[in-house]
Amino acid sequence: MLSEKSRCYLQNSKDIAAFSILILGAPIDFIYELYFVSDHYQKVNGTGINCYYYGVLIFCAVEVFWNLYYVTTCDNRTDTLVTTSTEELDVESCEECGMPRVPQSHHCKACNVCILRRDHHCWFAGNCVGLHNQGNFVMLSMYLWMAAVIQNIYNIQFVCDVLGCDLYSLLTVCLPHFPVMIKQYSLYCFFVNFMTFLGILLLLMFTYLFWLQVIQLVTGLTRHQLKQRKIDYRFPNMFDNIVTALGHHWYLCWLLPSLNTSLKLTSKKTT
């Protein structure tokens, strides 16, 4: 049986570093939007703070950290579901932790336990995404993607005004340090250039992440199964897969992460 010490958050240095970047990066991004982008629009266009834009960003931020809380604190260990021995279940036991290897459970080297319906270990949450928090991770990915799309669209005019809209400006966004090295940009332009580069990079990352989560959500497969091309459990249709991950209140979990409760593993094994 696993000890209580084995269940802790931020398992290693990668978890701590990623979580710290997330916690520190969000306020820096908000300050950039408020004191750089909005300040520029007020001076150039004479407009005030766009309350609708910041209202949507704040809403996305609340949903992101709300879902992140559930992803981080959720316990997906197999011993939270399995209370019988491996002989009674007629399944093999894990060589690393000794827990029964029920279908779709896999051992996580970072957490050092077997995780129910393990998808992957999320560094930013310091926890594994599995049976009980997959729905929250899907919502987390969705709001990160939404915030990145809205922010990049809103900042287009600001970036063009500061950096320009020619091919050279586009190239400097890809290499934000290069203009500073040849002393063509001030530190202000470098910071705008760097934040633009980071915003586009995060948009591409969140787009891929959200797309991958949607594929896994509708198919009922985990990332491990997609990589290994191995299917242990799968529900017969898309709706059952969605309800399994998001719970019976799937139509409200996008607004209230606390309603995002997964169902038990009741599907039939595929052949």
mmCIF file of C-alpha atoms in Angstrom:
data_model
loop_
_atom_site.group_PDB
_atom_site.id
_atom_site.type_symbol
_atom_site.label_atom_id
_atom_site.label_comp_id
_atom_site.label_asym_id
_atom_site.label_seq_id
_atom_site.Cartn_x
_atom_site.Cartn_y
_atom_site.Cartn_z
ATOM 1 C CA MET A 1 0.000 0.000 0.000
ATOM 2 C CA LEU A 2 1.212 3.472 -0.803
ATOM 3 C CA SER A 3 2.205 5.815 1.988
ATOM 4 C CA GLU A 4 0.744 9.260 2.401
ATOM 5 C CA LYS A 5 4.164 10.683 1.607
ATOM 6 C CA SER A 6 3.859 9.391 -1.969
ATOM 7 C CA ARG A 7 0.953 11.762 -2.602
ATOM 8 C CA CYS A 8 2.365 15.262 -2.851
ATOM 9 C CA TYR A 9 2.218 18.083 -5.345
ATOM 10 C CA LEU A 10 5.034 19.518 -7.471
ATOM 11 C CA GLN A 11 6.929 16.245 -7.554
ATOM 12 C CA ASN A 12 10.242 17.422 -9.007
ATOM 13 C CA SER A 13 12.244 20.432 -10.184
ATOM 14 C CA LYS A 14 10.486 20.461 -13.573
ATOM 15 C CA ASP A 15 7.090 20.725 -11.864
ATOM 16 C CA ILE A 16 8.292 23.545 -9.619
ATOM 17 C CA ALA A 17 9.883 25.459 -12.513
ATOM 18 C CA ALA A 18 6.842 25.116 -14.790
ATOM 19 C CA PHE A 19 4.392 26.046 -12.034
ATOM 20 C CA SER A 20 6.500 29.084 -11.102
ATOM 21 C CA ILE A 21 6.584 30.244 -14.733
ATOM 22 C CA LEU A 22 2.795 30.019 -14.910
ATOM 23 C CA ILE A 23 2.215 31.876 -11.645
ATOM 24 C CA LEU A 24 4.715 34.644 -12.484
ATOM 25 C CA GLY A 25 3.942 34.839 -16.203
ATOM 26 C CA ALA A 26 0.230 35.555 -15.851
ATOM 27 C CA PRO A 27 0.656 38.844 -13.882
ATOM 28 C CA ILE A 28 3.468 39.967 -16.202
ATOM 29 C CA ASP A 29 1.249 39.392 -19.230
ATOM 30 C CA PHE A 30 -1.619 41.314 -17.620
ATOM 31 C CA ILE A 31 0.699 44.249 -16.796
ATOM 32 C CA TYR A 32 1.933 44.232 -20.392
ATOM 33 C CA GLU A 33 -1.615 44.386 -21.725
ATOM 34 C CA LEU A 34 -2.674 47.117 -19.313
ATOM 35 C CA TYR A 35 0.349 49.441 -19.284
ATOM 36 C CA PHE A 36 1.740 48.870 -22.770
ATOM 37 C CA VAL A 37 -1.062 47.890 -25.143
ATOM 38 C CA SER A 38 -3.953 49.802 -23.591
ATOM 39 C CA ASP A 39 -1.790 52.828 -22.851
ATOM 40 C CA HIS A 40 -0.748 52.956 -26.513
ATOM 41 C CA TYR A 41 -4.349 52.723 -27.725
ATOM 42 C CA GLN A 42 -5.358 55.535 -25.381
ATOM 43 C CA LYS A 43 -2.607 57.828 -26.690
ATOM 44 C CA VAL A 44 -3.008 57.021 -30.394
ATOM 45 C CA ASN A 45 -6.737 56.477 -30.730
ATOM 46 C CA GLY A 46 -7.925 58.448 -27.730
ATOM 47 C CA THR A 47 -9.925 55.468 -26.506
ATOM 48 C CA GLY A 48 -10.214 54.319 -22.929
ATOM 49 C CA ILE A 49 -9.674 50.879 -21.512
ATOM 50 C CA ASN A 50 -11.620 48.261 -23.446
ATOM 51 C CA CYS A 51 -13.750 46.847 -20.653
ATOM 52 C CA TYR A 52 -15.134 44.050 -22.828
ATOM 53 C CA TYR A 53 -11.649 42.847 -23.751
ATOM 54 C CA TYR A 54 -10.318 42.863 -20.201
ATOM 55 C CA GLY A 55 -13.557 41.374 -18.924
ATOM 56 C CA VAL A 56 -13.112 38.389 -21.237
ATOM 57 C CA LEU A 57 -9.425 38.056 -20.285
ATOM 58 C CA ILE A 58 -10.234 38.128 -16.572
ATOM 59 C CA PHE A 59 -13.004 35.563 -17.085
ATOM 60 C CA CYS A 60 -10.591 33.270 -18.960
ATOM 61 C CA ALA A 61 -7.941 33.755 -16.257
ATOM 62 C CA VAL A 62 -10.410 32.828 -13.492
ATOM 63 C CA GLU A 63 -11.470 29.702 -15.364
ATOM 64 C CA VAL A 64 -7.854 28.747 -16.085
ATOM 65 C CA PHE A 65 -6.722 28.939 -12.455
ATOM 66 C CA TRP A 66 -9.994 27.423 -11.199
ATOM 67 C CA ASN A 67 -9.543 24.377 -13.446
ATOM 68 C CA LEU A 68 -5.819 24.315 -12.669
ATOM 69 C CA TYR A 69 -6.663 23.990 -8.979
ATOM 70 C CA TYR A 70 -8.721 20.860 -9.638
ATOM 71 C CA VAL A 71 -6.105 19.409 -11.991
ATOM 72 C CA THR A 72 -3.400 19.978 -9.375
ATOM 73 C CA THR A 73 -5.243 18.684 -6.306
ATOM 74 C CA CYS A 74 -7.003 15.726 -7.931
ATOM 75 C CA ASP A 75 -5.934 12.246 -6.833
ATOM 76 C CA ASN A 76 -5.924 9.741 -9.712
ATOM 77 C CA ARG A 77 -4.029 6.933 -8.004
ATOM 78 C CA THR A 78 -5.352 3.447 -8.667
ATOM 79 C CA ASP A 79 -5.661 2.757 -4.944
ATOM 80 C CA THR A 80 -8.395 5.424 -4.729
ATOM 81 C CA LEU A 81 -10.602 3.137 -6.870
ATOM 82 C CA VAL A 82 -9.174 -0.338 -6.410
ATOM 83 C CA THR A 83 -9.731 -1.831 -2.961
ATOM 84 C CA THR A 84 -9.322 -5.511 -3.831
ATOM 85 C CA SER A 85 -6.201 -7.541 -4.439
ATOM 86 C CA THR A 86 -4.691 -8.343 -7.812
ATOM 87 C CA GLU A 87 -5.723 -12.009 -7.421
ATOM 88 C CA GLU A 88 -9.400 -11.075 -7.009
ATOM 89 C CA LEU A 89 -9.245 -8.709 -9.975
ATOM 90 C CA ASP A 90 -7.306 -11.156 -12.141
ATOM 91 C CA VAL A 91 -4.926 -8.435 -13.296
ATOM 92 C CA GLU A 92 -1.188 -7.965 -13.079
ATOM 93 C CA SER A 93 0.392 -5.777 -10.439
ATOM 94 C CA CYS A 94 2.738 -2.909 -11.227
ATOM 95 C CA GLU A 95 6.402 -3.761 -10.843
ATOM 96 C CA GLU A 96 7.189 -0.231 -9.629
ATOM 97 C CA CYS A 97 4.505 0.445 -6.987
ATOM 98 C CA GLY A 98 2.731 -2.897 -6.561
ATOM 99 C CA MET A 99 -0.745 -1.558 -7.378
ATOM 100 C CA PRO A 100 -3.151 -3.498 -9.622
ATOM 101 C CA ARG A 101 -2.765 -2.454 -13.263
ATOM 102 C CA VAL A 102 -6.420 -1.981 -14.136
ATOM 103 C CA PRO A 103 -7.276 -1.153 -17.787
ATOM 104 C CA GLN A 104 -6.015 2.267 -18.913
ATOM 105 C CA SER A 105 -3.889 2.693 -15.785
ATOM 106 C CA HIS A 106 -0.186 3.390 -16.240
ATOM 107 C CA HIS A 107 2.714 4.074 -13.934
ATOM 108 C CA CYS A 108 3.973 7.652 -13.725
ATOM 109 C CA LYS A 109 7.684 7.966 -13.028
ATOM 110 C CA ALA A 110 7.283 11.532 -11.723
ATOM 111 C CA CYS A 111 4.484 10.683 -9.264
ATOM 112 C CA ASN A 112 5.835 7.146 -8.645
ATOM 113 C CA VAL A 113 2.309 5.688 -8.596
ATOM 114 C CA CYS A 114 -0.091 4.082 -11.059
ATOM 115 C CA ILE A 115 -2.645 6.546 -12.410
ATOM 116 C CA LEU A 116 -6.195 5.698 -13.449
ATOM 117 C CA ARG A 117 -6.697 6.307 -17.160
ATOM 118 C CA ARG A 118 -3.374 8.154 -17.279
ATOM 119 C CA ASP A 119 -3.005 10.672 -20.089
ATOM 120 C CA HIS A 120 0.240 12.456 -19.217
ATOM 121 C CA HIS A 121 2.067 14.185 -16.383
ATOM 122 C CA CYS A 122 1.412 17.932 -16.506
ATOM 123 C CA TRP A 123 4.430 19.918 -15.344
ATOM 124 C CA PHE A 124 2.449 23.122 -14.859
ATOM 125 C CA ALA A 125 0.012 21.381 -12.519
ATOM 126 C CA GLY A 126 2.597 19.110 -10.911
ATOM 127 C CA ASN A 127 0.160 16.243 -11.250
ATOM 128 C CA CYS A 128 -0.977 13.581 -13.684
ATOM 129 C CA VAL A 129 -3.999 14.087 -15.926
ATOM 130 C CA GLY A 130 -6.217 11.048 -15.556
ATOM 131 C CA LEU A 131 -9.697 9.744 -14.896
ATOM 132 C CA HIS A 132 -10.853 12.355 -12.377
ATOM 133 C CA ASN A 133 -9.324 15.520 -13.827
ATOM 134 C CA GLN A 134 -9.295 15.015 -17.598
ATOM 135 C CA GLY A 135 -12.392 17.187 -17.986
ATOM 136 C CA ASN A 136 -10.799 20.015 -16.020
ATOM 137 C CA PHE A 137 -7.680 19.768 -18.166
ATOM 138 C CA VAL A 138 -9.799 19.981 -21.328
ATOM 139 C CA MET A 139 -11.473 23.145 -20.022
ATOM 140 C CA LEU A 140 -8.080 24.498 -18.947
ATOM 141 C CA SER A 141 -6.746 23.968 -22.474
ATOM 142 C CA MET A 142 -9.827 25.564 -24.015
ATOM 143 C CA TYR A 143 -9.603 28.772 -21.973
ATOM 144 C CA LEU A 144 -5.863 29.061 -22.523
ATOM 145 C CA TRP A 145 -6.464 28.799 -26.262
ATOM 146 C CA MET A 146 -9.324 31.325 -26.161
ATOM 147 C CA ALA A 147 -7.258 33.854 -24.222
ATOM 148 C CA ALA A 148 -4.314 33.453 -26.617
ATOM 149 C CA VAL A 149 -6.524 33.946 -29.707
ATOM 150 C CA ILE A 150 -8.270 37.030 -28.315
ATOM 151 C CA GLN A 151 -5.039 38.601 -27.066
ATOM 152 C CA ASN A 152 -3.144 38.131 -30.344
ATOM 153 C CA ILE A 153 -6.018 39.596 -32.372
ATOM 154 C CA TYR A 154 -6.365 42.583 -30.032
ATOM 155 C CA ASN A 155 -2.617 43.300 -30.160
ATOM 156 C CA ILE A 156 -2.237 43.326 -33.964
ATOM 157 C CA GLN A 157 -2.671 47.082 -34.352
ATOM 158 C CA PHE A 158 -0.408 47.800 -31.383
ATOM 159 C CA VAL A 159 2.395 45.623 -32.760
ATOM 160 C CA CYS A 160 2.098 47.184 -36.225
ATOM 161 C CA ASP A 161 2.266 50.699 -34.764
ATOM 162 C CA VAL A 162 5.357 49.957 -32.666
ATOM 163 C CA LEU A 163 7.312 47.533 -34.846
ATOM 164 C CA GLY A 164 5.864 48.115 -38.302
ATOM 165 C CA CYS A 165 4.046 45.849 -40.732
ATOM 166 C CA ASP A 166 6.796 45.070 -43.245
ATOM 167 C CA LEU A 167 8.690 41.836 -43.831
ATOM 168 C CA TYR A 168 11.640 42.967 -41.693
ATOM 169 C CA SER A 169 9.354 43.490 -38.709
ATOM 170 C CA LEU A 170 7.940 40.002 -39.190
ATOM 171 C CA LEU A 171 11.436 38.544 -39.199
ATOM 172 C CA THR A 172 12.398 40.435 -36.040
ATOM 173 C CA VAL A 173 9.408 38.933 -34.256
ATOM 174 C CA CYS A 174 10.866 35.507 -35.008
ATOM 175 C CA LEU A 175 14.292 36.682 -33.746
ATOM 176 C CA PRO A 176 13.480 39.292 -31.065
ATOM 177 C CA HIS A 177 17.076 39.558 -29.816
ATOM 178 C CA PHE A 178 18.615 40.289 -33.224
ATOM 179 C CA PRO A 179 17.599 44.003 -33.569
ATOM 180 C CA VAL A 180 18.974 44.710 -30.088
ATOM 181 C CA MET A 181 22.291 43.111 -30.953
ATOM 182 C CA ILE A 182 22.728 45.440 -33.951
ATOM 183 C CA LYS A 183 21.388 48.373 -31.880
ATOM 184 C CA GLN A 184 18.361 49.091 -34.062
ATOM 185 C CA TYR A 185 15.738 48.674 -31.333
ATOM 186 C CA SER A 186 15.313 50.222 -27.925
ATOM 187 C CA LEU A 187 14.588 48.105 -24.879
ATOM 188 C CA TYR A 188 10.931 49.114 -25.184
ATOM 189 C CA CYS A 189 10.732 47.730 -28.735
ATOM 190 C CA PHE A 190 12.650 44.635 -27.679
ATOM 191 C CA PHE A 191 10.143 43.956 -24.898
ATOM 192 C CA VAL A 192 7.209 44.395 -27.295
ATOM 193 C CA ASN A 193 8.975 42.179 -29.815
ATOM 194 C CA PHE A 194 9.648 39.503 -27.241
ATOM 195 C CA MET A 195 6.088 39.530 -25.884
ATOM 196 C CA THR A 196 4.726 39.307 -29.432
ATOM 197 C CA PHE A 197 6.981 36.351 -30.189
ATOM 198 C CA LEU A 198 5.929 34.693 -26.928
ATOM 199 C CA GLY A 199 2.240 35.361 -27.625
ATOM 200 C CA ILE A 200 2.400 33.756 -31.067
ATOM 201 C CA LEU A 201 4.387 30.801 -29.724
ATOM 202 C CA LEU A 202 1.864 30.216 -26.918
ATOM 203 C CA LEU A 203 -1.004 30.478 -29.398
ATOM 204 C CA LEU A 204 0.508 27.704 -31.519
ATOM 205 C CA MET A 205 1.186 25.570 -28.432
ATOM 206 C CA PHE A 206 -2.311 26.034 -26.976
ATOM 207 C CA THR A 207 -3.903 25.356 -30.371
ATOM 208 C CA TYR A 208 -2.099 22.027 -30.609
ATOM 209 C CA LEU A 209 -2.835 21.193 -26.972
ATOM 210 C CA PHE A 210 -6.547 21.981 -27.252
ATOM 211 C CA TRP A 211 -6.868 20.137 -30.574
ATOM 212 C CA LEU A 212 -5.196 17.075 -29.060
ATOM 213 C CA GLN A 213 -7.480 17.170 -26.020
ATOM 214 C CA VAL A 214 -10.584 17.417 -28.198
ATOM 215 C CA ILE A 215 -9.447 14.372 -30.207
ATOM 216 C CA GLN A 216 -8.876 12.401 -27.012
ATOM 217 C CA LEU A 217 -12.159 13.579 -25.538
ATOM 218 C CA VAL A 218 -14.369 12.456 -28.434
ATOM 219 C CA THR A 219 -12.496 9.182 -29.034
ATOM 220 C CA GLY A 220 -12.163 8.205 -25.377
ATOM 221 C CA LEU A 221 -8.450 7.496 -25.804
ATOM 222 C CA THR A 222 -5.534 8.705 -23.721
ATOM 223 C CA ARG A 223 -2.303 10.146 -25.083
ATOM 224 C CA HIS A 224 -0.505 6.983 -24.028
ATOM 225 C CA GLN A 225 -2.892 4.866 -26.098
ATOM 226 C CA LEU A 226 -2.525 7.133 -29.113
ATOM 227 C CA LYS A 227 1.261 6.800 -28.932
ATOM 228 C CA GLN A 228 1.289 3.060 -28.299
ATOM 229 C CA ARG A 229 -1.700 2.370 -30.577
ATOM 230 C CA LYS A 230 -3.075 0.247 -27.759
ATOM 231 C CA ILE A 231 -6.758 0.353 -26.789
ATOM 232 C CA ASP A 232 -7.803 -1.156 -23.439
ATOM 233 C CA TYR A 233 -11.133 0.541 -22.869
ATOM 234 C CA ARG A 234 -13.335 2.555 -25.167
ATOM 235 C CA PHE A 235 -16.962 3.631 -25.171
ATOM 236 C CA PRO A 236 -19.005 2.942 -28.299
ATOM 237 C CA ASN A 237 -19.934 6.506 -29.231
ATOM 238 C CA MET A 238 -18.660 10.058 -28.943
ATOM 239 C CA PHE A 239 -21.309 11.280 -26.496
ATOM 240 C CA ASP A 240 -20.502 8.532 -23.981
ATOM 241 C CA ASN A 241 -16.822 9.446 -24.189
ATOM 242 C CA ILE A 242 -17.600 13.120 -23.496
ATOM 243 C CA VAL A 243 -19.895 12.329 -20.568
ATOM 244 C CA THR A 244 -17.294 9.945 -19.126
ATOM 245 C CA ALA A 245 -14.693 12.712 -19.000
ATOM 246 C CA LEU A 246 -16.896 15.699 -18.157
ATOM 247 C CA GLY A 247 -19.641 14.059 -16.082
ATOM 248 C CA HIS A 248 -23.429 14.282 -16.280
ATOM 249 C CA HIS A 249 -23.243 18.099 -16.032
ATOM 250 C CA TRP A 250 -21.061 18.316 -19.153
ATOM 251 C CA TYR A 251 -23.132 21.249 -20.486
ATOM 252 C CA LEU A 252 -22.294 23.380 -17.425
ATOM 253 C CA CYS A 253 -18.720 22.342 -16.612
ATOM 254 C CA TRP A 254 -17.327 24.923 -19.046
ATOM 255 C CA LEU A 255 -18.599 27.577 -16.627
ATOM 256 C CA LEU A 256 -18.314 25.828 -13.247
ATOM 257 C CA PRO A 257 -15.248 23.557 -12.998
ATOM 258 C CA SER A 258 -16.546 22.144 -9.707
ATOM 259 C CA LEU A 259 -19.280 20.343 -11.693
ATOM 260 C CA ASN A 260 -16.662 18.582 -13.788
ATOM 261 C CA THR A 261 -16.799 15.107 -12.279
ATOM 262 C CA SER A 262 -15.873 12.048 -14.291
ATOM 263 C CA LEU A 263 -17.822 8.813 -14.298
ATOM 264 C CA LYS A 264 -16.579 5.442 -13.155
ATOM 265 C CA LEU A 265 -14.913 3.000 -15.507
ATOM 266 C CA THR A 266 -17.924 1.042 -16.669
ATOM 267 C CA SER A 267 -17.115 0.483 -20.305
ATOM 268 C CA LYS A 268 -16.526 -2.887 -21.880
ATOM 269 C CA LYS A 269 -13.138 -4.050 -22.948
ATOM 270 C CA THR A 270 -12.543 -3.910 -26.645
ATOM 271 C CA THR A 271 -11.120 -6.738 -28.644
#
